[in-house]
PDB file of C-alpha atoms in Angstrom:
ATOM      1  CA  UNK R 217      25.700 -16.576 -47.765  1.00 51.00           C
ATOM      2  CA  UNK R 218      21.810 -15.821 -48.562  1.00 69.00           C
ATOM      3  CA  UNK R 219      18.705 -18.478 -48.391  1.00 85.00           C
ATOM      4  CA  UNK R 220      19.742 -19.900 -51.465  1.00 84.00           C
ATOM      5  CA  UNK R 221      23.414 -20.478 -50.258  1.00 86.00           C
ATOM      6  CA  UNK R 222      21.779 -21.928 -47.510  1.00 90.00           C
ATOM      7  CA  UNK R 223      19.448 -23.650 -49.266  1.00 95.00           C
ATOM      8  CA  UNK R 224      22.071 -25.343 -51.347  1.00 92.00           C
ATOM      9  CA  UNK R 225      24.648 -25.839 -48.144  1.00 93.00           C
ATOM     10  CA  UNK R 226      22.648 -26.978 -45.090  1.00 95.00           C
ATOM     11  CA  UNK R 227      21.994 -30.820 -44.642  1.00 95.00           C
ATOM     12  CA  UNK R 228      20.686 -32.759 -41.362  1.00 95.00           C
ATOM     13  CA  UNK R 229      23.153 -32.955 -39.235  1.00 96.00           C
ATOM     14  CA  UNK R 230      22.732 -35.723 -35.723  1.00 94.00           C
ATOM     15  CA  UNK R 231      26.090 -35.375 -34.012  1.00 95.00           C
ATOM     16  CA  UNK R 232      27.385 -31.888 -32.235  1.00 96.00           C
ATOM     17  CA  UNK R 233      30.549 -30.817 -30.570  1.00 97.00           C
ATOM     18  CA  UNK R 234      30.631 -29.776 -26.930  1.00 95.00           C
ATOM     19  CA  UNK R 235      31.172 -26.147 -28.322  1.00 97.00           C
ATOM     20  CA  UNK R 236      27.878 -23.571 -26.665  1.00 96.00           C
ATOM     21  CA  UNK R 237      26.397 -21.140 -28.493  1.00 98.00           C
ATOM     22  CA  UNK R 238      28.005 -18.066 -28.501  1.00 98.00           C
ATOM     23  CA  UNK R 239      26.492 -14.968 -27.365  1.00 97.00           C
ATOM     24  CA  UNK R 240      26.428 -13.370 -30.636  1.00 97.00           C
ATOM     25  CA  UNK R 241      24.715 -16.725 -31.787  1.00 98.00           C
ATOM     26  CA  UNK R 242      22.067 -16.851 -29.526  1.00 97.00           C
ATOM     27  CA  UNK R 243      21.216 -13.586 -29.978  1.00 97.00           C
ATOM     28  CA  UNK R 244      20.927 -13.605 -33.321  1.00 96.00           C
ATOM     29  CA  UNK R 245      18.885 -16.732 -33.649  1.00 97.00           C
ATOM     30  CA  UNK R 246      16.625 -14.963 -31.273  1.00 97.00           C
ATOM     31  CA  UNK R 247      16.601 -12.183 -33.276  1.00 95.00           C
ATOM     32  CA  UNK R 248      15.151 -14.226 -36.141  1.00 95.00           C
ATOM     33  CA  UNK R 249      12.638 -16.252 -33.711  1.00 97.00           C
ATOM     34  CA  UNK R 250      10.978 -12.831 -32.486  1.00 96.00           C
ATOM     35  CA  UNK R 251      10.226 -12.146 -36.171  1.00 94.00           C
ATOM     36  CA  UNK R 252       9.331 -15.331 -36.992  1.00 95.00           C
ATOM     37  CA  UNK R 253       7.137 -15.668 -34.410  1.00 97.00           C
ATOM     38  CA  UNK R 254       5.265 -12.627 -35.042  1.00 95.00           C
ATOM     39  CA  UNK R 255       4.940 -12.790 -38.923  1.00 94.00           C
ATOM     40  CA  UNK R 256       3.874 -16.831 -38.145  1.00 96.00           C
ATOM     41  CA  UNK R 257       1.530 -16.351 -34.912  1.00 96.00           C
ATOM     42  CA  UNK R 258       3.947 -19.064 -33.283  1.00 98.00           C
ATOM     43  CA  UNK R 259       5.317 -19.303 -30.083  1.00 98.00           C
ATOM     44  CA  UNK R 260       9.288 -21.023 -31.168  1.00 98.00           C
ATOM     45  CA  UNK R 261      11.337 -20.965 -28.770  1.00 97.00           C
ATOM     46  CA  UNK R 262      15.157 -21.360 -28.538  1.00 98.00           C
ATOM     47  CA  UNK R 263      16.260 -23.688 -25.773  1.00 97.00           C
ATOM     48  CA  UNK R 264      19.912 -23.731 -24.738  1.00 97.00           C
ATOM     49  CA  UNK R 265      22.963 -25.647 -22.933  1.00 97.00           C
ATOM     50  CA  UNK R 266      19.770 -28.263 -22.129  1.00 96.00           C
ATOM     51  CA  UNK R 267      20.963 -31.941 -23.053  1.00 95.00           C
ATOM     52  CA  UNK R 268      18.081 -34.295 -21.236  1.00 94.00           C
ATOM     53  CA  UNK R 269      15.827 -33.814 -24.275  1.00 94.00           C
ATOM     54  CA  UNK R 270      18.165 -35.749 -26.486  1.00 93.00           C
ATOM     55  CA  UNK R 271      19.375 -38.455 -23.191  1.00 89.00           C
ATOM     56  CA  UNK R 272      16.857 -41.081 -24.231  1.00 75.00           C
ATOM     57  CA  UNK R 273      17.969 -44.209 -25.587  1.00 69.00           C
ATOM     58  CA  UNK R 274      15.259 -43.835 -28.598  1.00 66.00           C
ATOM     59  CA  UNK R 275      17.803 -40.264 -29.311  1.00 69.00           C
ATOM     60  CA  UNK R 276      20.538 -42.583 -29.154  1.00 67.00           C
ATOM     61  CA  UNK R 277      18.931 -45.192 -31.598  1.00 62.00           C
ATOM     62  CA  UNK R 278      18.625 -42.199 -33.565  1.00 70.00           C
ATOM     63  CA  UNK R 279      21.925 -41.382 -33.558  1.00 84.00           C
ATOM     64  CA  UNK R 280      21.650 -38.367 -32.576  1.00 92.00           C
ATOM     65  CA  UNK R 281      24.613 -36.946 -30.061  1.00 93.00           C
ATOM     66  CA  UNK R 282      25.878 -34.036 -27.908  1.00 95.00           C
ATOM     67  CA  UNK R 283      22.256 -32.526 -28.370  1.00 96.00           C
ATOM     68  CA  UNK R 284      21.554 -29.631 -26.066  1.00 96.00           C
ATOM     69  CA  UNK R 285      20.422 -26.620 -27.790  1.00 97.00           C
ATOM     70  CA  UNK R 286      17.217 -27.430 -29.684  1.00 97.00           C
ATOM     71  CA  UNK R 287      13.629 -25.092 -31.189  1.00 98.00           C
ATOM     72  CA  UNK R 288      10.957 -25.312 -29.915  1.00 98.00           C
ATOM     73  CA  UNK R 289       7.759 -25.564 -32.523  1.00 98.00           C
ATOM     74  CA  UNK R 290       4.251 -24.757 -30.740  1.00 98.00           C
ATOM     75  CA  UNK R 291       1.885 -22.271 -31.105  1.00 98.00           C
ATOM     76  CA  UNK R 292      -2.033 -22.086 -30.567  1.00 97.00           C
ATOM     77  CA  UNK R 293      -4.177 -25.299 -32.137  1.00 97.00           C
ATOM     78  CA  UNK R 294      -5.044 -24.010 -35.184  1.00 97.00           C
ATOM     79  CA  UNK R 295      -5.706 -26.377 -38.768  1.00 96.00           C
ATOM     80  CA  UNK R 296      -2.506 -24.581 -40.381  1.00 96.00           C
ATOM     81  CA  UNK R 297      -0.207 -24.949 -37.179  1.00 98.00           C
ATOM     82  CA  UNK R 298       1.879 -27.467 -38.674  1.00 98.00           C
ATOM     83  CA  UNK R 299       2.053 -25.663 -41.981  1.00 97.00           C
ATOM     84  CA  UNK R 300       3.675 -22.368 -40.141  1.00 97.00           C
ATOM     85  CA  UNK R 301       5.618 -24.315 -37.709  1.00 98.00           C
ATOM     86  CA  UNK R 302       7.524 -26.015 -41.196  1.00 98.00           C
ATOM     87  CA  UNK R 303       7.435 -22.501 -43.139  1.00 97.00           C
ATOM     88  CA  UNK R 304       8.730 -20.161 -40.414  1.00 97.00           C
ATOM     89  CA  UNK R 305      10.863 -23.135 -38.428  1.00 98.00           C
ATOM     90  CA  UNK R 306      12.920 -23.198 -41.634  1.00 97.00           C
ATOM     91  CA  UNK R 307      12.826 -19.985 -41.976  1.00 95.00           C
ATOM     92  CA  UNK R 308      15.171 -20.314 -38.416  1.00 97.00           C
ATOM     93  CA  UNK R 309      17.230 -23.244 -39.818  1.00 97.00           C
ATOM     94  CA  UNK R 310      18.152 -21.305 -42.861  1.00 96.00           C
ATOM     95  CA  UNK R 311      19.448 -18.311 -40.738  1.00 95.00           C
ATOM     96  CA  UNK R 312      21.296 -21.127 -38.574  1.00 97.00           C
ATOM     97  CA  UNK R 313      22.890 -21.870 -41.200  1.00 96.00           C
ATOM     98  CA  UNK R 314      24.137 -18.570 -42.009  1.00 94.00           C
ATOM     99  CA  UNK R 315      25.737 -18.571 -38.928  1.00 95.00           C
ATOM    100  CA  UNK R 316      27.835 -21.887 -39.405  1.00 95.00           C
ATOM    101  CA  UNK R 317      25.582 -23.634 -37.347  1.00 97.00           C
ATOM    102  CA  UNK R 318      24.231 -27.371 -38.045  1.00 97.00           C
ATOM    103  CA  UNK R 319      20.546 -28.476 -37.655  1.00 97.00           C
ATOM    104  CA  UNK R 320      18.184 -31.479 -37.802  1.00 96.00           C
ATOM    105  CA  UNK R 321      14.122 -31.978 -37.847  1.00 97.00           C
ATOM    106  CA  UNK R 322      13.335 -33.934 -35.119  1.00 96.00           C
ATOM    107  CA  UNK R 323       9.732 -35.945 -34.827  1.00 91.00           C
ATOM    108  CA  UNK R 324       9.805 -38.118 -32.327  1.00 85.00           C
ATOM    109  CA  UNK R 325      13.078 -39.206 -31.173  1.00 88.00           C
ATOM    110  CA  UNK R 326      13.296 -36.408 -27.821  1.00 92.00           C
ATOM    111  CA  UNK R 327      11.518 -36.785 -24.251  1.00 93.00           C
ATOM    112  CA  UNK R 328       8.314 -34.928 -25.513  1.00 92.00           C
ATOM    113  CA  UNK R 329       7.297 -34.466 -21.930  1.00 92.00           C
ATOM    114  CA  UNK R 330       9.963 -32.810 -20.747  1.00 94.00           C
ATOM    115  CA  UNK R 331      10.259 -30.550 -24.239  1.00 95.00           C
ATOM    116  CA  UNK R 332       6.776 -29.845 -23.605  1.00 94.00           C
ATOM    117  CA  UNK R 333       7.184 -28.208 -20.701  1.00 93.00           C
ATOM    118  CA  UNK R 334       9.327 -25.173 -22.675  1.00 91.00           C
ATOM    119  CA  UNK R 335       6.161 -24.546 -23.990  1.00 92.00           C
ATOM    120  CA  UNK R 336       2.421 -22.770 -23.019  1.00 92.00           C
ATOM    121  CA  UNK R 337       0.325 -25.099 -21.641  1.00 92.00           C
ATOM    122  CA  UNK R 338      -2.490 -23.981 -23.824  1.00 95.00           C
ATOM    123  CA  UNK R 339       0.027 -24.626 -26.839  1.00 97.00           C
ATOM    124  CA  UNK R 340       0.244 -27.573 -28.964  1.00 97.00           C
ATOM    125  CA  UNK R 341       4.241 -28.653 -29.562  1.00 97.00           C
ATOM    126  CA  UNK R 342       4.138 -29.676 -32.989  1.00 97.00           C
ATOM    127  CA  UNK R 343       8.519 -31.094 -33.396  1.00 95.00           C
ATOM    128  CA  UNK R 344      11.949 -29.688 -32.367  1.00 97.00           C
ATOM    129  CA  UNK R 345      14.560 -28.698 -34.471  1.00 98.00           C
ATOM    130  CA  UNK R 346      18.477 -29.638 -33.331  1.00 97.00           C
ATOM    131  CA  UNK R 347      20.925 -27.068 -33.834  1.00 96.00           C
ATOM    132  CA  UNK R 348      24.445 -26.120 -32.992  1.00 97.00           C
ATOM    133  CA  UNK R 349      28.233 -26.863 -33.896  1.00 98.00           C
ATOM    134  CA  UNK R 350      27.646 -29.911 -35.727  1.00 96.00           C
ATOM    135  CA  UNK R 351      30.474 -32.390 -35.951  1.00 95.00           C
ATOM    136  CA  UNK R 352      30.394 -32.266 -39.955  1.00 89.00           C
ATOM    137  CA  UNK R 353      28.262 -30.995 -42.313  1.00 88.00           C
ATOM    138  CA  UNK R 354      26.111 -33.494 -43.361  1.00 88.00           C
ATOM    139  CA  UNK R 355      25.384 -35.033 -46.501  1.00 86.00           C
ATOM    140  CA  UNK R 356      22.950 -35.003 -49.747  1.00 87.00           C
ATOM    141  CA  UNK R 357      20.124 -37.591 -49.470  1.00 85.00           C
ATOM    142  CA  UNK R 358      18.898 -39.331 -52.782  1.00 87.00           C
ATOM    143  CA  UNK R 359      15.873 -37.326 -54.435  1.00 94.00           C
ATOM    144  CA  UNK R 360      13.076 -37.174 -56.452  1.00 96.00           C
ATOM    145  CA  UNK R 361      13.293 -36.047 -60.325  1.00 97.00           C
ATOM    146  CA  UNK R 362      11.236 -32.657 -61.013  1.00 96.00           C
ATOM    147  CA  UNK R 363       8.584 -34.356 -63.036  1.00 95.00           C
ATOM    148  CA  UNK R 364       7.941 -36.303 -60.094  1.00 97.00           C
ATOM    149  CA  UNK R 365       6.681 -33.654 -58.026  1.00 97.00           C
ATOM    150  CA  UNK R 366       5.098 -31.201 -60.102  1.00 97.00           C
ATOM    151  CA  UNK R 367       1.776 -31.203 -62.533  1.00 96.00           C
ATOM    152  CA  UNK R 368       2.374 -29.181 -65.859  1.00 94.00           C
ATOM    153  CA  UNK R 369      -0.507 -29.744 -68.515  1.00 91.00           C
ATOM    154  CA  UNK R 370       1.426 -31.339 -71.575  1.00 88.00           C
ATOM    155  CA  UNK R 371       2.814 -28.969 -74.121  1.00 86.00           C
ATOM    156  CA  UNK R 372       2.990 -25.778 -71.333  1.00 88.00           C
ATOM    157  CA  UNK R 373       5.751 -23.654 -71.321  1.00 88.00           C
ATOM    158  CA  UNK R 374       6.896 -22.826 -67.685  1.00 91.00           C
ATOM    159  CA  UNK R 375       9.002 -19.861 -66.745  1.00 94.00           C
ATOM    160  CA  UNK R 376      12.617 -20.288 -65.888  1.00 95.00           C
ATOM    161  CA  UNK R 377      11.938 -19.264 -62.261  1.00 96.00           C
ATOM    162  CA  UNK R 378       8.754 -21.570 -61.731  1.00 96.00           C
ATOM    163  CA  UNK R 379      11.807 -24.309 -62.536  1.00 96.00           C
ATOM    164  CA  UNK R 380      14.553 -23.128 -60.198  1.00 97.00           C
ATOM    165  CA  UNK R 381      11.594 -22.694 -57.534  1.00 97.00           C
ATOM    166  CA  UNK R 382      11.235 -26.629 -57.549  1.00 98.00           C
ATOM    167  CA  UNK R 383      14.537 -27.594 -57.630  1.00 97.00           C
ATOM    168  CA  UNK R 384      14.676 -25.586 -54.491  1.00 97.00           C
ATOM    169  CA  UNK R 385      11.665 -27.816 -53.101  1.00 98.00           C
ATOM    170  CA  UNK R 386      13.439 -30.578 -54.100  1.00 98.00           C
ATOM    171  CA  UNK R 387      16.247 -29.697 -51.219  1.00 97.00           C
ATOM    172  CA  UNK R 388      14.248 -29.255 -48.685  1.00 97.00           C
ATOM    173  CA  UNK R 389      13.975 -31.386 -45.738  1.00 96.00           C
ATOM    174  CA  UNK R 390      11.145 -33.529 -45.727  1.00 96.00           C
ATOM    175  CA  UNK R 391       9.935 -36.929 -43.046  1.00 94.00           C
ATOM    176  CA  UNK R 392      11.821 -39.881 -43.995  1.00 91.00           C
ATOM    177  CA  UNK R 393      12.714 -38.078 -47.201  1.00 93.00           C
ATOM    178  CA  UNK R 394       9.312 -38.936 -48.449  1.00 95.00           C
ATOM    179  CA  UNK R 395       9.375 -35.452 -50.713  1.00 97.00           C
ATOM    180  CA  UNK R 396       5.318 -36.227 -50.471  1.00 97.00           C
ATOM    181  CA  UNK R 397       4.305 -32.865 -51.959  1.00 97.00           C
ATOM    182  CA  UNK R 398       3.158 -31.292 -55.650  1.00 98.00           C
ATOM    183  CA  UNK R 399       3.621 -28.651 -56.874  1.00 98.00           C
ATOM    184  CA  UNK R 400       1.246 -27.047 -60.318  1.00 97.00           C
ATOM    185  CA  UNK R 401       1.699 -24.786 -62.914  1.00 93.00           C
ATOM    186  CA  UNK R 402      -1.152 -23.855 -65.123  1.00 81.00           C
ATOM    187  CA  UNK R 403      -0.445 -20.831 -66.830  1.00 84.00           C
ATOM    188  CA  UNK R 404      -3.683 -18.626 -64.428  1.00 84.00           C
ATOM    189  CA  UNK R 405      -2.701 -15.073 -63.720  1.00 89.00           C
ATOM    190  CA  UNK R 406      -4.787 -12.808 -61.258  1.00 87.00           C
ATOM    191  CA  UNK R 407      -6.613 -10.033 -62.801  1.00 88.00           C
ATOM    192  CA  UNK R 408      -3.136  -7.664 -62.813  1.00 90.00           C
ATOM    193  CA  UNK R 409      -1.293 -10.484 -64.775  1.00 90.00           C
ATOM    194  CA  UNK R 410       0.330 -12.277 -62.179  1.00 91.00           C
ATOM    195  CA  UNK R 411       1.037 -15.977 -62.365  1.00 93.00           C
ATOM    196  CA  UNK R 412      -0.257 -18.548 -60.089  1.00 93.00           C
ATOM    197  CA  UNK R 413       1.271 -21.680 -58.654  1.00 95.00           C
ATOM    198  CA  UNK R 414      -0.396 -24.398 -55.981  1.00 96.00           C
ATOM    199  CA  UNK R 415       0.775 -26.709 -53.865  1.00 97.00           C
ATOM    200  CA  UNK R 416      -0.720 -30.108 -52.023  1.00 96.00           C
ATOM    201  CA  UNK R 417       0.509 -32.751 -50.110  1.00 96.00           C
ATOM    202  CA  UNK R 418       0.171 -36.420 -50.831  1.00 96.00           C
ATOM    203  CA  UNK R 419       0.236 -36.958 -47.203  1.00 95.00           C
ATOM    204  CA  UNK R 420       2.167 -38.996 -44.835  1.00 94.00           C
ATOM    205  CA  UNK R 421       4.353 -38.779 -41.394  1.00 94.00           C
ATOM    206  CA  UNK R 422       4.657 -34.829 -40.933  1.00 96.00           C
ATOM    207  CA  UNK R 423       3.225 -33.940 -44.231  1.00 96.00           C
ATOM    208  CA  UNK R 424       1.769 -31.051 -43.441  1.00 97.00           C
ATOM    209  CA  UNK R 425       5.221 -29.688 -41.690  1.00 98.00           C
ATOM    210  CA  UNK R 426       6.705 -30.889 -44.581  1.00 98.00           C
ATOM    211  CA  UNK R 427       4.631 -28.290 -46.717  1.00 98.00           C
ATOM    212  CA  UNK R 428       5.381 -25.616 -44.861  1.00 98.00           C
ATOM    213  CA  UNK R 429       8.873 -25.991 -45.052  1.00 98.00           C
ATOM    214  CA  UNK R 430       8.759 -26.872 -49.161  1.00 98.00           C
ATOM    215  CA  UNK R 431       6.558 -23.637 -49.679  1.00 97.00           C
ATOM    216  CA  UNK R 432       9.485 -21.549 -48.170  1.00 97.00           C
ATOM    217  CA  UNK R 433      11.972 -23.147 -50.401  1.00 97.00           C
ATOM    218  CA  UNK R 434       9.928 -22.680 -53.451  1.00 97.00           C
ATOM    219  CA  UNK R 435       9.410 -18.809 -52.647  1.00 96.00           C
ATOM    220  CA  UNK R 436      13.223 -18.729 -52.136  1.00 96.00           C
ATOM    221  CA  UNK R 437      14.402 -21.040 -55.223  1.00 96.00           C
ATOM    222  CA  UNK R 438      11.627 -18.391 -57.431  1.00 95.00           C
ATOM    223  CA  UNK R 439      12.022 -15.173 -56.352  1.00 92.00           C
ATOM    224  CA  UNK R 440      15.758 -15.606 -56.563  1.00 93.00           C
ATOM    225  CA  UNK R 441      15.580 -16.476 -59.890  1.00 93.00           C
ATOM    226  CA  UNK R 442      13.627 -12.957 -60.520  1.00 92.00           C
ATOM    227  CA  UNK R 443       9.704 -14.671 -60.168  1.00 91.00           C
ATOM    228  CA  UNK R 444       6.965 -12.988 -58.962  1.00 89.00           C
ATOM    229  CA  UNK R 445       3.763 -15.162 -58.049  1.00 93.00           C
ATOM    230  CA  UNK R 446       1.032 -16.018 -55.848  1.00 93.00           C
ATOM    231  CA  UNK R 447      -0.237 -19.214 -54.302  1.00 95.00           C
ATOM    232  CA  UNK R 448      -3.795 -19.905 -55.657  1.00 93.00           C
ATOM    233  CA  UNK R 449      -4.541 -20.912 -52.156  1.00 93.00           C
ATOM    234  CA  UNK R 450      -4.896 -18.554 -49.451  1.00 89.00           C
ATOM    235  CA  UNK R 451      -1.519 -18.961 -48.015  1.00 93.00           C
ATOM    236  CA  UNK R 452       0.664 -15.354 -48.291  1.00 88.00           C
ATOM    237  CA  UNK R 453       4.092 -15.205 -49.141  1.00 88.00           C
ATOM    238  CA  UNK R 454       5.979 -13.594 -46.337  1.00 87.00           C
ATOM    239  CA  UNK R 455       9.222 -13.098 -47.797  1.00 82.00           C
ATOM    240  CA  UNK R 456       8.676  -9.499 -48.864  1.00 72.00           C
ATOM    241  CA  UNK R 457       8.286  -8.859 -44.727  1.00 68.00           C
ATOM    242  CA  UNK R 458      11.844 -10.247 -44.822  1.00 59.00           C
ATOM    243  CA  UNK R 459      13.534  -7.775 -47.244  1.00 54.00           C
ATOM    244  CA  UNK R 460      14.049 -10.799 -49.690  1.00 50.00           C
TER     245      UNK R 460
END
């Protein structure tokens, strides 16, 4: 399986077996966090065989069960915190996934306290991610159509990649499913001929960890589909550092 098997294959999952990690598991996830963590300037951190984060009876409204292994998202306060924490967090869930393991972005619904505690105290936690041996796989939620999430001046032709690069956005995991994000094609190349695509959010719970994690997708969806682009905002692709 690559990122866009996993891409296609991973859905939120609440409920876990009592199965741990296995060694081989936890060090490969670690593996990816160390990387992750450097390329993002984060400070994720894999927390295992730990279940009191998930004990509360707000977890349990959730529906969420047999959670004990869980990310950690913090890093320094910085205006794009959020925005890394959803791009490289994925980045984790997607290799999860490539080891059979199950996942879920959590917001609120874990004792932030006591989660907080995993972290730096000059950090800012910004959400957990659930992961382990999930008890099925999950399912497909309802989503939005293309058109609803992109902004294509009438009468443009768009590439076939700039296309597969959105449906990718459309799977990704957003708040509440909101799918709160846009993403434009306007046919602008740098001066060496190389398109341009953007990206905003149209805000909401999470938005901004919500773009982070739809950017990744995107990059995934396009370059796998042979594009070759660049954000017109400042924000640099990192999947080259990742060999894909």
């Amino acid at each position: 399986m690559d990122f866009n098997d996993g891409i296609e294959a991973r859905h939120s999952v609440r409920s876990y077996t009592a199965v741990p990690l296995s060694e081989e598991e936890r060090a490969a996830l670690s593996q990816e966090i160390a990387r992750s963590n450097e390329a993002g300037n984060l400070h994720m951190r894999l927390v295992v065989d730990e279940p009191e984060a998930f004990s509360s009876l707000l977890a349990h409204y959730g529906k969420f069960r047999n959670v004990s292994n869980y990310l950690v998202l913090a890093g320094t306060p910085a205006p794009s915190l959020e925005q890394r924490c959803g791009y490289f967090g994925e980045r984790i869930v997607l290799a999860a996934q490539e080891l059979g393991l199950s996942s879920c972005w959590v917001g609120g619904t874990f004792k932030r306290r006591l989660v907080k505690r995993m972290a730096s105290a000059d950090d800012r936690l910004v959400l957990v991610v659930a992961l382990g041996h999930g008890e099925g796989k999950g399912h497909a939620h309802r989503s939005k159509s293309a058109d609803a999430v992109t902004s294509i001046p009438e009468g443009t032709e768009v590439p076939a990649w700039f296309g597969a690069g959105v449906d990718a956005a459309l799977k990704a995991p957003t708040a509440m499913n909101q799918q709160s994000f846009e993403i434009g094609w306007a046919g602008r190349t740098t001066q060496d001929g190389t398109p341009f695509a953007s990206i905003r959010s149209k805000g909401g719970p999470f938005s901004a960890v919500d773009l982070g994690i739809v950017r990744l997708h995107f990059e995934i969806g396009a370059r796998a589909a042979g594009g070759s682009f660049r954000w017109e905002d400042s924000w640099k692709s990192f999947l080259p550092e990742y060999g894909l």
